[in-house]
């Protein structure tokens, strides 16, 4: 076990070092390292930001089941849920911070804010969510789940986790948005996807934690996993309905993109874990939960990228002159390293928190 833990820390260390090197190169050289251009301006780092940010919101909403709504199964898991939500939102900030390409761009967000911009509002809400999550974790760590301060942080994180995905979706829904985004439907879709991502991420994490750590809470974890598997199947059903409805509406009102291999493939890969969850034997097994949750997360990440790029690869307006009807895009190695860095930050925080912060302790 000690050797495996050392290897795991080495992998995380390599990811962090590669990410730090990428950060230095980006801040010195800027966006030239990305395969972005005047038309395709949002690339893989923004896709990873959306994925981690929505996953954080989903985890925050899931943690509220125990603290605000008194669901016993999630009370004991609450501290771990809050920690994972913090790690996910920090991973999101790493992605978007490096996407900006310059330290000047980062601190000018605070020195010269524009609260008429959905992007500024989105960043502000996620910043407040992070503060509330940190405050909630602090109160849980000192064994305080019931005081007024603790409940205030809990309510704050719940409200921010609820509204942040809606605002994030509205970034694609303003009147200036590209027609292919079909943005008016995206806020609701983002909220649904946030819930699915949070449930899937926590289910995968809990399965791995149960397999790796042989602690005294095995029976409680089994009950939690059983409930997570049911919630995962149900939320996937809702997500499939919303995704197909969004794709159909988009094809009817903008460009006929519904009948494409990508849309059918994404719907299929969301349907597979849903179908797995309908089989009791698969739903009850650890491997079934792991495969279903992992496939869900991978498909949702791909969905974010397709939505993000779908509204950009078709040039519109003056920039369309002299360009093909559809542009191609593939991420550069530096964009992949931003994703690796963000994931390494998330997993490093989770790893050290499991070792040093008593995440299984239930606050009174």
mmCIF file of C-alpha atoms in Angstrom:
data_model
loop_
_atom_site.group_PDB
_atom_site.id
_atom_site.type_symbol
_atom_site.label_atom_id
_atom_site.label_comp_id
_atom_site.label_asym_id
_atom_site.label_seq_id
_atom_site.Cartn_x
_atom_site.Cartn_y
_atom_site.Cartn_z
ATOM 1 C CA UNK A 1 0.000 0.000 0.000
ATOM 2 C CA UNK A 2 2.838 2.365 0.872
ATOM 3 C CA UNK A 3 4.495 1.748 -2.503
ATOM 4 C CA UNK A 4 1.218 2.438 -4.336
ATOM 5 C CA UNK A 5 0.747 5.646 -2.350
ATOM 6 C CA UNK A 6 4.280 6.769 -3.228
ATOM 7 C CA UNK A 7 3.669 6.041 -6.911
ATOM 8 C CA UNK A 8 0.382 7.976 -6.736
ATOM 9 C CA UNK A 9 2.123 10.973 -5.160
ATOM 10 C CA UNK A 10 4.800 10.783 -7.860
ATOM 11 C CA UNK A 11 2.145 10.897 -10.586
ATOM 12 C CA UNK A 12 0.478 13.892 -8.937
ATOM 13 C CA UNK A 13 3.849 15.596 -8.509
ATOM 14 C CA UNK A 14 4.649 15.105 -12.187
ATOM 15 C CA UNK A 15 1.284 16.609 -13.136
ATOM 16 C CA UNK A 16 1.833 19.612 -10.866
ATOM 17 C CA UNK A 17 5.372 20.212 -12.160
ATOM 18 C CA UNK A 18 4.205 19.985 -15.779
ATOM 19 C CA UNK A 19 1.410 22.415 -14.945
ATOM 20 C CA UNK A 20 3.728 24.898 -13.241
ATOM 21 C CA UNK A 21 6.049 24.819 -16.250
ATOM 22 C CA UNK A 22 3.048 25.399 -18.514
ATOM 23 C CA UNK A 23 1.945 28.326 -16.344
ATOM 24 C CA UNK A 24 5.360 29.999 -16.626
ATOM 25 C CA UNK A 25 5.422 29.534 -20.402
ATOM 26 C CA UNK A 26 1.876 30.876 -20.780
ATOM 27 C CA UNK A 27 2.503 33.965 -18.670
ATOM 28 C CA UNK A 28 5.699 34.672 -20.629
ATOM 29 C CA UNK A 29 4.435 33.933 -24.155
ATOM 30 C CA UNK A 30 0.638 34.211 -23.927
ATOM 31 C CA UNK A 31 -2.053 32.742 -26.171
ATOM 32 C CA UNK A 32 0.355 31.959 -28.984
ATOM 33 C CA UNK A 33 0.791 28.568 -27.292
ATOM 34 C CA UNK A 34 -2.902 27.757 -27.808
ATOM 35 C CA UNK A 35 -4.536 26.764 -31.084
ATOM 36 C CA UNK A 36 -6.952 29.682 -30.779
ATOM 37 C CA UNK A 37 -7.570 32.345 -33.428
ATOM 38 C CA UNK A 38 -9.808 35.345 -34.100
ATOM 39 C CA UNK A 39 -12.829 33.074 -34.597
ATOM 40 C CA UNK A 40 -12.248 30.124 -32.247
ATOM 41 C CA UNK A 41 -11.309 32.027 -29.096
ATOM 42 C CA UNK A 42 -12.603 29.592 -26.433
ATOM 43 C CA UNK A 43 -10.695 26.320 -26.486
ATOM 44 C CA UNK A 44 -9.907 23.311 -24.265
ATOM 45 C CA UNK A 45 -8.985 25.316 -21.110
ATOM 46 C CA UNK A 46 -12.426 26.965 -21.164
ATOM 47 C CA UNK A 47 -14.036 23.568 -21.696
ATOM 48 C CA UNK A 48 -12.194 22.202 -18.667
ATOM 49 C CA UNK A 49 -13.197 25.299 -16.679
ATOM 50 C CA UNK A 50 -16.866 24.698 -17.488
ATOM 51 C CA UNK A 51 -16.543 21.014 -16.574
ATOM 52 C CA UNK A 52 -14.851 21.577 -13.213
ATOM 53 C CA UNK A 53 -17.029 24.569 -12.325
ATOM 54 C CA UNK A 54 -20.281 22.715 -12.990
ATOM 55 C CA UNK A 55 -18.993 19.640 -11.155
ATOM 56 C CA UNK A 56 -18.205 21.864 -8.167
ATOM 57 C CA UNK A 57 -21.742 23.245 -8.226
ATOM 58 C CA UNK A 58 -23.167 19.731 -8.388
ATOM 59 C CA UNK A 59 -21.064 18.637 -5.416
ATOM 60 C CA UNK A 60 -22.149 21.742 -3.512
ATOM 61 C CA UNK A 61 -25.807 20.968 -4.161
ATOM 62 C CA UNK A 62 -25.267 17.355 -3.114
ATOM 63 C CA UNK A 63 -23.643 18.434 0.165
ATOM 64 C CA UNK A 64 -26.709 20.535 0.994
ATOM 65 C CA UNK A 65 -28.822 17.366 1.202
ATOM 66 C CA UNK A 66 -27.219 16.613 4.542
ATOM 67 C CA UNK A 67 -26.690 20.082 6.018
ATOM 68 C CA UNK A 68 -29.827 21.903 4.877
ATOM 69 C CA UNK A 69 -32.338 19.120 4.260
ATOM 70 C CA UNK A 70 -31.295 16.659 6.956
ATOM 71 C CA UNK A 71 -30.707 13.595 4.774
ATOM 72 C CA UNK A 72 -28.791 11.341 7.167
ATOM 73 C CA UNK A 73 -26.925 9.416 4.470
ATOM 74 C CA UNK A 74 -25.226 12.599 3.279
ATOM 75 C CA UNK A 75 -24.496 14.125 6.686
ATOM 76 C CA UNK A 76 -21.499 11.918 7.338
ATOM 77 C CA UNK A 77 -20.289 12.429 3.769
ATOM 78 C CA UNK A 78 -20.835 16.186 3.987
ATOM 79 C CA UNK A 79 -17.286 17.155 4.896
ATOM 80 C CA UNK A 80 -15.860 15.124 2.019
ATOM 81 C CA UNK A 81 -18.417 16.601 -0.384
ATOM 82 C CA UNK A 82 -17.537 20.161 0.633
ATOM 83 C CA UNK A 83 -13.814 19.433 0.266
ATOM 84 C CA UNK A 84 -14.302 17.970 -3.208
ATOM 85 C CA UNK A 85 -16.426 20.978 -4.210
ATOM 86 C CA UNK A 86 -13.603 23.284 -3.061
ATOM 87 C CA UNK A 87 -11.026 21.245 -4.989
ATOM 88 C CA UNK A 88 -13.186 21.275 -8.136
ATOM 89 C CA UNK A 89 -13.774 25.029 -8.113
ATOM 90 C CA UNK A 90 -10.042 25.634 -7.551
ATOM 91 C CA UNK A 91 -9.317 23.368 -10.532
ATOM 92 C CA UNK A 92 -11.782 25.458 -12.547
ATOM 93 C CA UNK A 93 -10.006 28.663 -11.518
ATOM 94 C CA UNK A 94 -6.655 27.154 -12.545
ATOM 95 C CA UNK A 95 -8.063 26.399 -16.009
ATOM 96 C CA UNK A 96 -9.601 29.815 -16.585
ATOM 97 C CA UNK A 97 -6.645 31.634 -15.017
ATOM 98 C CA UNK A 98 -4.192 29.997 -17.393
ATOM 99 C CA UNK A 99 -6.564 30.530 -20.317
ATOM 100 C CA UNK A 100 -6.276 34.278 -19.730
ATOM 101 C CA UNK A 101 -2.617 33.948 -20.649
ATOM 102 C CA UNK A 102 -1.312 36.872 -18.592
ATOM 103 C CA UNK A 103 -1.152 37.965 -14.970
ATOM 104 C CA UNK A 104 -2.342 41.408 -16.091
ATOM 105 C CA UNK A 105 -5.584 39.894 -17.342
ATOM 106 C CA UNK A 106 -6.151 38.215 -13.980
ATOM 107 C CA UNK A 107 -5.786 41.150 -11.615
ATOM 108 C CA UNK A 108 -7.557 43.590 -13.967
ATOM 109 C CA UNK A 109 -10.698 41.507 -13.467
ATOM 110 C CA UNK A 110 -10.684 42.772 -9.873
ATOM 111 C CA UNK A 111 -9.354 46.276 -10.574
ATOM 112 C CA UNK A 112 -11.788 47.016 -13.399
ATOM 113 C CA UNK A 113 -14.869 44.793 -13.055
ATOM 114 C CA UNK A 114 -17.776 44.971 -15.497
ATOM 115 C CA UNK A 115 -20.890 43.743 -13.717
ATOM 116 C CA UNK A 116 -22.910 44.167 -16.895
ATOM 117 C CA UNK A 117 -21.076 41.120 -18.254
ATOM 118 C CA UNK A 118 -22.420 37.615 -17.549
ATOM 119 C CA UNK A 119 -18.818 36.388 -17.456
ATOM 120 C CA UNK A 120 -17.987 38.842 -14.659
ATOM 121 C CA UNK A 121 -21.138 37.881 -12.739
ATOM 122 C CA UNK A 122 -20.334 34.198 -13.193
ATOM 123 C CA UNK A 123 -16.807 34.674 -11.849
ATOM 124 C CA UNK A 124 -18.109 36.662 -8.889
ATOM 125 C CA UNK A 125 -20.676 33.992 -7.974
ATOM 126 C CA UNK A 126 -18.096 31.216 -8.151
ATOM 127 C CA UNK A 127 -15.728 33.307 -6.007
ATOM 128 C CA UNK A 128 -18.473 33.762 -3.397
ATOM 129 C CA UNK A 129 -19.255 30.042 -3.631
ATOM 130 C CA UNK A 130 -15.603 29.249 -2.905
ATOM 131 C CA UNK A 131 -15.611 31.536 0.147
ATOM 132 C CA UNK A 132 -18.822 29.921 1.451
ATOM 133 C CA UNK A 133 -17.451 26.419 0.871
ATOM 134 C CA UNK A 134 -14.218 27.280 2.681
ATOM 135 C CA UNK A 135 -16.228 28.748 5.550
ATOM 136 C CA UNK A 136 -18.453 25.674 5.708
ATOM 137 C CA UNK A 137 -15.465 23.338 5.706
ATOM 138 C CA UNK A 138 -13.848 25.363 8.489
ATOM 139 C CA UNK A 139 -16.938 25.058 10.681
ATOM 140 C CA UNK A 140 -17.207 21.324 9.975
ATOM 141 C CA UNK A 141 -13.538 20.832 10.801
ATOM 142 C CA UNK A 142 -14.085 22.347 14.258
ATOM 143 C CA UNK A 143 -17.108 20.053 14.740
ATOM 144 C CA UNK A 144 -19.741 22.750 14.235
ATOM 145 C CA UNK A 145 -22.547 21.948 11.813
ATOM 146 C CA UNK A 146 -25.462 23.624 13.600
ATOM 147 C CA UNK A 147 -24.393 27.144 14.596
ATOM 148 C CA UNK A 148 -25.783 30.204 12.847
ATOM 149 C CA UNK A 149 -22.447 30.900 11.163
ATOM 150 C CA UNK A 150 -22.206 27.328 9.876
ATOM 151 C CA UNK A 151 -25.762 27.400 8.532
ATOM 152 C CA UNK A 152 -25.132 30.791 6.919
ATOM 153 C CA UNK A 153 -22.152 29.375 5.035
ATOM 154 C CA UNK A 154 -24.241 26.341 4.090
ATOM 155 C CA UNK A 155 -27.102 28.445 2.729
ATOM 156 C CA UNK A 156 -24.645 30.687 0.891
ATOM 157 C CA UNK A 157 -22.916 27.762 -0.803
ATOM 158 C CA UNK A 158 -26.293 26.213 -1.720
ATOM 159 C CA UNK A 159 -27.598 29.425 -3.304
ATOM 160 C CA UNK A 160 -24.353 30.005 -5.207
ATOM 161 C CA UNK A 161 -24.224 26.365 -6.354
ATOM 162 C CA UNK A 162 -27.790 26.713 -7.624
ATOM 163 C CA UNK A 163 -27.382 29.987 -9.505
ATOM 164 C CA UNK A 164 -23.787 29.676 -10.761
ATOM 165 C CA UNK A 165 -24.648 27.078 -13.468
ATOM 166 C CA UNK A 166 -27.577 29.211 -14.626
ATOM 167 C CA UNK A 167 -25.330 32.254 -15.007
ATOM 168 C CA UNK A 168 -22.640 30.164 -16.691
ATOM 169 C CA UNK A 169 -25.205 28.955 -19.209
ATOM 170 C CA UNK A 170 -26.385 32.520 -19.785
ATOM 171 C CA UNK A 171 -22.897 33.407 -21.047
ATOM 172 C CA UNK A 172 -23.978 31.547 -24.190
ATOM 173 C CA UNK A 173 -27.521 32.908 -24.052
ATOM 174 C CA UNK A 174 -27.149 36.681 -24.425
ATOM 175 C CA UNK A 175 -28.453 38.321 -27.574
ATOM 176 C CA UNK A 176 -24.966 38.555 -29.069
ATOM 177 C CA UNK A 177 -24.414 34.779 -28.777
ATOM 178 C CA UNK A 178 -23.777 32.796 -31.933
ATOM 179 C CA UNK A 179 -26.963 31.280 -33.384
ATOM 180 C CA UNK A 180 -25.493 27.783 -33.172
ATOM 181 C CA UNK A 181 -25.251 27.951 -29.380
ATOM 182 C CA UNK A 182 -29.051 28.164 -29.124
ATOM 183 C CA UNK A 183 -28.238 29.867 -25.861
ATOM 184 C CA UNK A 184 -31.715 30.446 -24.425
ATOM 185 C CA UNK A 185 -31.919 26.780 -23.411
ATOM 186 C CA UNK A 186 -28.369 26.413 -22.096
ATOM 187 C CA UNK A 187 -28.807 27.828 -18.560
ATOM 188 C CA UNK A 188 -31.256 25.070 -17.608
ATOM 189 C CA UNK A 189 -29.157 22.439 -19.382
ATOM 190 C CA UNK A 190 -26.072 23.610 -17.454
ATOM 191 C CA UNK A 191 -27.901 23.243 -14.133
ATOM 192 C CA UNK A 192 -29.021 19.715 -15.013
ATOM 193 C CA UNK A 193 -25.510 18.792 -16.179
ATOM 194 C CA UNK A 194 -24.047 20.234 -12.956
ATOM 195 C CA UNK A 195 -26.206 17.909 -10.860
ATOM 196 C CA UNK A 196 -25.331 14.881 -13.018
ATOM 197 C CA UNK A 197 -21.605 15.736 -12.905
ATOM 198 C CA UNK A 198 -21.640 16.162 -9.135
ATOM 199 C CA UNK A 199 -23.448 12.868 -8.520
ATOM 200 C CA UNK A 200 -21.249 10.946 -10.985
ATOM 201 C CA UNK A 201 -18.013 12.444 -9.645
ATOM 202 C CA UNK A 202 -18.877 11.682 -6.026
ATOM 203 C CA UNK A 203 -20.025 8.165 -6.889
ATOM 204 C CA UNK A 204 -16.741 7.414 -8.677
ATOM 205 C CA UNK A 205 -14.731 8.970 -5.853
ATOM 206 C CA UNK A 206 -16.614 7.044 -3.161
ATOM 207 C CA UNK A 207 -16.180 3.730 -4.991
ATOM 208 C CA UNK A 208 -12.430 4.274 -5.326
ATOM 209 C CA UNK A 209 -12.183 5.422 -1.710
ATOM 210 C CA UNK A 210 -14.057 2.307 -0.520
ATOM 211 C CA UNK A 211 -11.763 0.033 -2.521
ATOM 212 C CA UNK A 212 -8.544 1.735 -1.429
ATOM 213 C CA UNK A 213 -9.298 2.567 2.203
ATOM 214 C CA UNK A 214 -10.501 -0.334 4.355
ATOM 215 C CA UNK A 215 -12.017 1.737 7.148
ATOM 216 C CA UNK A 216 -14.767 1.198 9.743
ATOM 217 C CA UNK A 217 -17.384 2.953 7.596
ATOM 218 C CA UNK A 218 -17.760 0.278 4.897
ATOM 219 C CA UNK A 219 -21.447 -0.394 5.615
ATOM 220 C CA UNK A 220 -22.293 3.330 5.636
ATOM 221 C CA UNK A 221 -20.399 3.772 2.362
ATOM 222 C CA UNK A 222 -22.365 0.919 0.803
ATOM 223 C CA UNK A 223 -25.651 2.626 1.749
ATOM 224 C CA UNK A 224 -24.347 5.913 0.356
ATOM 225 C CA UNK A 225 -23.242 4.272 -2.889
ATOM 226 C CA UNK A 226 -26.615 2.558 -3.280
ATOM 227 C CA UNK A 227 -28.367 5.916 -2.986
ATOM 228 C CA UNK A 228 -25.858 7.608 -5.310
ATOM 229 C CA UNK A 229 -26.393 4.926 -7.960
ATOM 230 C CA UNK A 230 -30.157 5.537 -7.917
ATOM 231 C CA UNK A 231 -29.696 9.312 -8.071
ATOM 232 C CA UNK A 232 -27.158 8.911 -10.877
ATOM 233 C CA UNK A 233 -29.598 6.888 -12.983
ATOM 234 C CA UNK A 234 -32.464 9.313 -12.382
ATOM 235 C CA UNK A 235 -30.425 12.458 -13.085
ATOM 236 C CA UNK A 236 -29.047 10.856 -16.250
ATOM 237 C CA UNK A 237 -32.608 10.308 -17.457
ATOM 238 C CA UNK A 238 -33.384 14.001 -16.885
ATOM 239 C CA UNK A 239 -30.124 15.029 -18.580
ATOM 240 C CA UNK A 240 -30.895 12.884 -21.621
ATOM 241 C CA UNK A 241 -34.311 14.488 -21.976
ATOM 242 C CA UNK A 242 -32.894 18.001 -21.705
ATOM 243 C CA UNK A 243 -29.978 17.289 -24.041
ATOM 244 C CA UNK A 244 -32.173 15.799 -26.748
ATOM 245 C CA UNK A 245 -34.728 18.604 -26.380
ATOM 246 C CA UNK A 246 -31.953 21.215 -26.636
ATOM 247 C CA UNK A 247 -30.494 19.523 -29.720
ATOM 248 C CA UNK A 248 -33.907 19.319 -31.421
ATOM 249 C CA UNK A 249 -34.756 22.947 -30.665
ATOM 250 C CA UNK A 250 -31.343 24.045 -31.892
ATOM 251 C CA UNK A 251 -31.757 22.156 -35.153
ATOM 252 C CA UNK A 252 -35.196 23.711 -35.717
ATOM 253 C CA UNK A 253 -34.207 27.314 -34.995
ATOM 254 C CA UNK A 254 -30.578 27.699 -36.033
ATOM 255 C CA UNK A 255 -28.583 25.153 -38.015
ATOM 256 C CA UNK A 256 -29.617 21.538 -38.694
ATOM 257 C CA UNK A 257 -27.004 20.019 -36.408
ATOM 258 C CA UNK A 258 -29.192 17.506 -34.619
ATOM 259 C CA UNK A 259 -28.746 14.798 -37.235
ATOM 260 C CA UNK A 260 -24.980 14.561 -36.784
ATOM 261 C CA UNK A 261 -22.736 11.768 -35.623
ATOM 262 C CA UNK A 262 -21.605 13.858 -32.652
ATOM 263 C CA UNK A 263 -25.088 14.462 -31.247
ATOM 264 C CA UNK A 264 -26.135 10.846 -31.657
ATOM 265 C CA UNK A 265 -22.848 9.602 -30.200
ATOM 266 C CA UNK A 266 -23.131 11.821 -27.127
ATOM 267 C CA UNK A 267 -26.752 10.789 -26.583
ATOM 268 C CA UNK A 268 -25.704 7.144 -26.919
ATOM 269 C CA UNK A 269 -22.838 7.478 -24.446
ATOM 270 C CA UNK A 270 -25.170 9.116 -21.935
ATOM 271 C CA UNK A 271 -27.728 6.370 -22.514
ATOM 272 C CA UNK A 272 -25.234 3.553 -21.822
ATOM 273 C CA UNK A 273 -24.631 4.446 -18.133
ATOM 274 C CA UNK A 274 -28.361 5.134 -17.781
ATOM 275 C CA UNK A 275 -29.127 1.640 -19.101
ATOM 276 C CA UNK A 276 -26.482 0.175 -16.783
ATOM 277 C CA UNK A 277 -28.226 1.825 -13.843
ATOM 278 C CA UNK A 278 -31.507 0.140 -14.772
ATOM 279 C CA UNK A 279 -29.979 -3.312 -14.207
ATOM 280 C CA UNK A 280 -30.029 -4.039 -10.432
ATOM 281 C CA UNK A 281 -27.002 -6.358 -10.519
ATOM 282 C CA UNK A 282 -24.849 -3.791 -12.336
ATOM 283 C CA UNK A 283 -26.122 -0.918 -10.205
ATOM 284 C CA UNK A 284 -25.246 -2.829 -7.032
ATOM 285 C CA UNK A 285 -21.688 -3.700 -8.065
ATOM 286 C CA UNK A 286 -18.677 -1.466 -7.489
ATOM 287 C CA UNK A 287 -17.384 -1.981 -11.015
ATOM 288 C CA UNK A 288 -20.786 -1.076 -12.463
ATOM 289 C CA UNK A 289 -20.882 2.195 -10.526
ATOM 290 C CA UNK A 290 -17.282 2.964 -11.481
ATOM 291 C CA UNK A 291 -17.781 2.333 -15.200
ATOM 292 C CA UNK A 292 -21.138 4.132 -15.336
ATOM 293 C CA UNK A 293 -19.874 7.162 -13.413
ATOM 294 C CA UNK A 294 -16.610 7.359 -15.340
ATOM 295 C CA UNK A 295 -18.374 7.085 -18.700
ATOM 296 C CA UNK A 296 -20.818 9.796 -17.625
ATOM 297 C CA UNK A 297 -18.021 12.207 -16.688
ATOM 298 C CA UNK A 298 -16.086 11.586 -19.916
ATOM 299 C CA UNK A 299 -19.218 12.059 -22.029
ATOM 300 C CA UNK A 300 -20.187 15.249 -20.203
ATOM 301 C CA UNK A 301 -16.704 16.674 -20.743
ATOM 302 C CA UNK A 302 -17.019 15.880 -24.451
ATOM 303 C CA UNK A 303 -20.487 17.449 -24.459
ATOM 304 C CA UNK A 304 -19.094 20.668 -22.977
ATOM 305 C CA UNK A 305 -16.444 20.810 -25.694
ATOM 306 C CA UNK A 306 -18.968 20.189 -28.476
ATOM 307 C CA UNK A 307 -21.271 22.925 -27.176
ATOM 308 C CA UNK A 308 -18.337 25.301 -26.725
ATOM 309 C CA UNK A 309 -16.860 24.732 -30.174
ATOM 310 C CA UNK A 310 -20.176 24.309 -31.990
ATOM 311 C CA UNK A 311 -20.938 28.012 -31.683
ATOM 312 C CA UNK A 312 -17.483 29.107 -32.830
ATOM 313 C CA UNK A 313 -16.309 26.914 -35.698
ATOM 314 C CA UNK A 314 -18.772 28.547 -38.104
ATOM 315 C CA UNK A 315 -17.515 32.091 -38.753
ATOM 316 C CA UNK A 316 -20.171 34.828 -38.766
ATOM 317 C CA UNK A 317 -20.079 38.533 -39.589
ATOM 318 C CA UNK A 318 -17.053 40.326 -41.062
ATOM 319 C CA UNK A 319 -14.671 37.654 -39.759
ATOM 320 C CA UNK A 320 -16.314 35.092 -42.039
ATOM 321 C CA UNK A 321 -14.927 36.718 -45.193
ATOM 322 C CA UNK A 322 -12.369 34.527 -46.883
ATOM 323 C CA UNK A 323 -12.814 31.671 -44.407
ATOM 324 C CA UNK A 324 -14.378 28.242 -44.968
ATOM 325 C CA UNK A 325 -17.914 27.637 -43.740
ATOM 326 C CA UNK A 326 -16.656 25.415 -40.930
ATOM 327 C CA UNK A 327 -13.269 25.718 -39.229
ATOM 328 C CA UNK A 328 -11.326 22.864 -37.680
ATOM 329 C CA UNK A 329 -9.759 22.871 -34.224
ATOM 330 C CA UNK A 330 -7.530 20.535 -32.266
ATOM 331 C CA UNK A 331 -5.965 21.368 -28.881
ATOM 332 C CA UNK A 332 -2.248 22.053 -28.562
ATOM 333 C CA UNK A 333 -0.065 20.158 -26.099
ATOM 334 C CA UNK A 334 -0.137 23.229 -23.828
ATOM 335 C CA UNK A 335 -3.919 23.127 -23.671
ATOM 336 C CA UNK A 336 -3.790 19.473 -22.641
ATOM 337 C CA UNK A 337 -1.238 20.370 -19.964
ATOM 338 C CA UNK A 338 -3.614 23.002 -18.555
ATOM 339 C CA UNK A 339 -6.218 20.251 -18.177
ATOM 340 C CA UNK A 340 -3.630 17.950 -16.568
ATOM 341 C CA UNK A 341 -2.596 20.730 -14.158
ATOM 342 C CA UNK A 342 -6.193 21.416 -13.129
ATOM 343 C CA UNK A 343 -6.890 17.725 -12.551
ATOM 344 C CA UNK A 344 -3.636 17.331 -10.600
ATOM 345 C CA UNK A 345 -4.596 20.252 -8.336
ATOM 346 C CA UNK A 346 -8.000 18.681 -7.648
ATOM 347 C CA UNK A 347 -6.629 15.212 -6.934
ATOM 348 C CA UNK A 348 -3.725 16.526 -4.835
ATOM 349 C CA UNK A 349 -6.073 18.477 -2.585
ATOM 350 C CA UNK A 350 -8.333 15.444 -2.208
ATOM 351 C CA UNK A 351 -5.393 13.121 -1.501
ATOM 352 C CA UNK A 352 -3.830 15.246 1.232
ATOM 353 C CA UNK A 353 -7.221 16.088 2.737
ATOM 354 C CA UNK A 354 -8.018 12.379 3.061
ATOM 355 C CA UNK A 355 -4.739 11.846 4.880
ATOM 356 C CA UNK A 356 -4.726 14.831 7.240
ATOM 357 C CA UNK A 357 -8.217 16.360 7.633
ATOM 358 C CA UNK A 358 -10.461 13.595 9.070
ATOM 359 C CA UNK A 359 -13.035 13.682 6.282
ATOM 360 C CA UNK A 360 -15.013 10.753 7.713
ATOM 361 C CA UNK A 361 -15.740 12.599 10.959
ATOM 362 C CA UNK A 362 -19.362 13.756 11.229
ATOM 363 C CA UNK A 363 -19.750 17.238 12.727
ATOM 364 C CA UNK A 364 -22.309 17.657 15.480
#
